[in-house]
């Protein structure tokens, strides 16, 4: 279980997470520098993020557009922000205009209809261009668990969506794949293996070196296993910042 972090302890919790990340990386025969930790604050105040920033960390993530837009101006501009929640079309401009130091959107997925012009990737691409931003890194979210409640493209459609992002979205930089495993973690190894298989297929079909295709998988309860199975990007919230507070959905 995740140990709640209270005011004054976020930095210590973060250092403990880094130790565990380094150990997991070493067990998998990789350098710790090959694994990025995204500290996800989810409802927590900017003061807690500042503790982790002062401990030397620069990569933070948020699940809700409203939160990242509110917190980013309160914190140093050298932070690399990741947006990791489901992104709706009507929130894209607010996100891109409100967070100039947005580093990556981890949740580009397909839509459940047959209209390409409605793909979230296309919309993000157009807004990046309209705002005059530099090309933005994105990860394609894959629904590896097959749950209808989960967002993400089906594994069978992964290659086509990646191809579309690479060839049809000049203002986006395809950087890899992302998944969220089942909440009970019973199928976590299978979910992670599915994402790894998707990467192998994408890289083969599109002639992308695997080291240029990230795997974003693993959260507080399973990040060590994810790293051992090849994750290059882990999203850790409650283990660093404590259990998130109840929040009215703003998306």
mmCIF file of N, CA and C in Angstrom, residues 22 48 59 145 199:
data_model
loop_
_atom_site.group_PDB
_atom_site.id
_atom_site.type_symbol
_atom_site.label_atom_id
_atom_site.label_comp_id
_atom_site.label_asym_id
_atom_site.label_seq_id
_atom_site.Cartn_x
_atom_site.Cartn_y
_atom_site.Cartn_z
ATOM 1 N N UNK A 22 15.652 3.027 -8.883
ATOM 2 C CA UNK A 22 17.020 2.657 -9.233
ATOM 3 C C UNK A 22 17.257 1.161 -9.031
ATOM 4 N N UNK A 48 3.363 21.241 -2.104
ATOM 5 C CA UNK A 48 3.933 19.902 -2.031
ATOM 6 C C UNK A 48 4.798 19.615 -3.249
ATOM 7 N N UNK A 59 10.209 16.762 -13.303
ATOM 8 C CA UNK A 59 9.171 16.181 -14.153
ATOM 9 C C UNK A 59 7.906 15.904 -13.337
ATOM 10 N N UNK A 145 -6.099 -3.678 -21.323
ATOM 11 C CA UNK A 145 -6.914 -4.556 -20.484
ATOM 12 C C UNK A 145 -8.229 -4.954 -21.144
ATOM 13 N N UNK A 199 4.657 -2.241 -28.893
ATOM 14 C CA UNK A 199 5.849 -1.485 -29.291
ATOM 15 C C UNK A 199 6.667 -2.251 -30.337
#
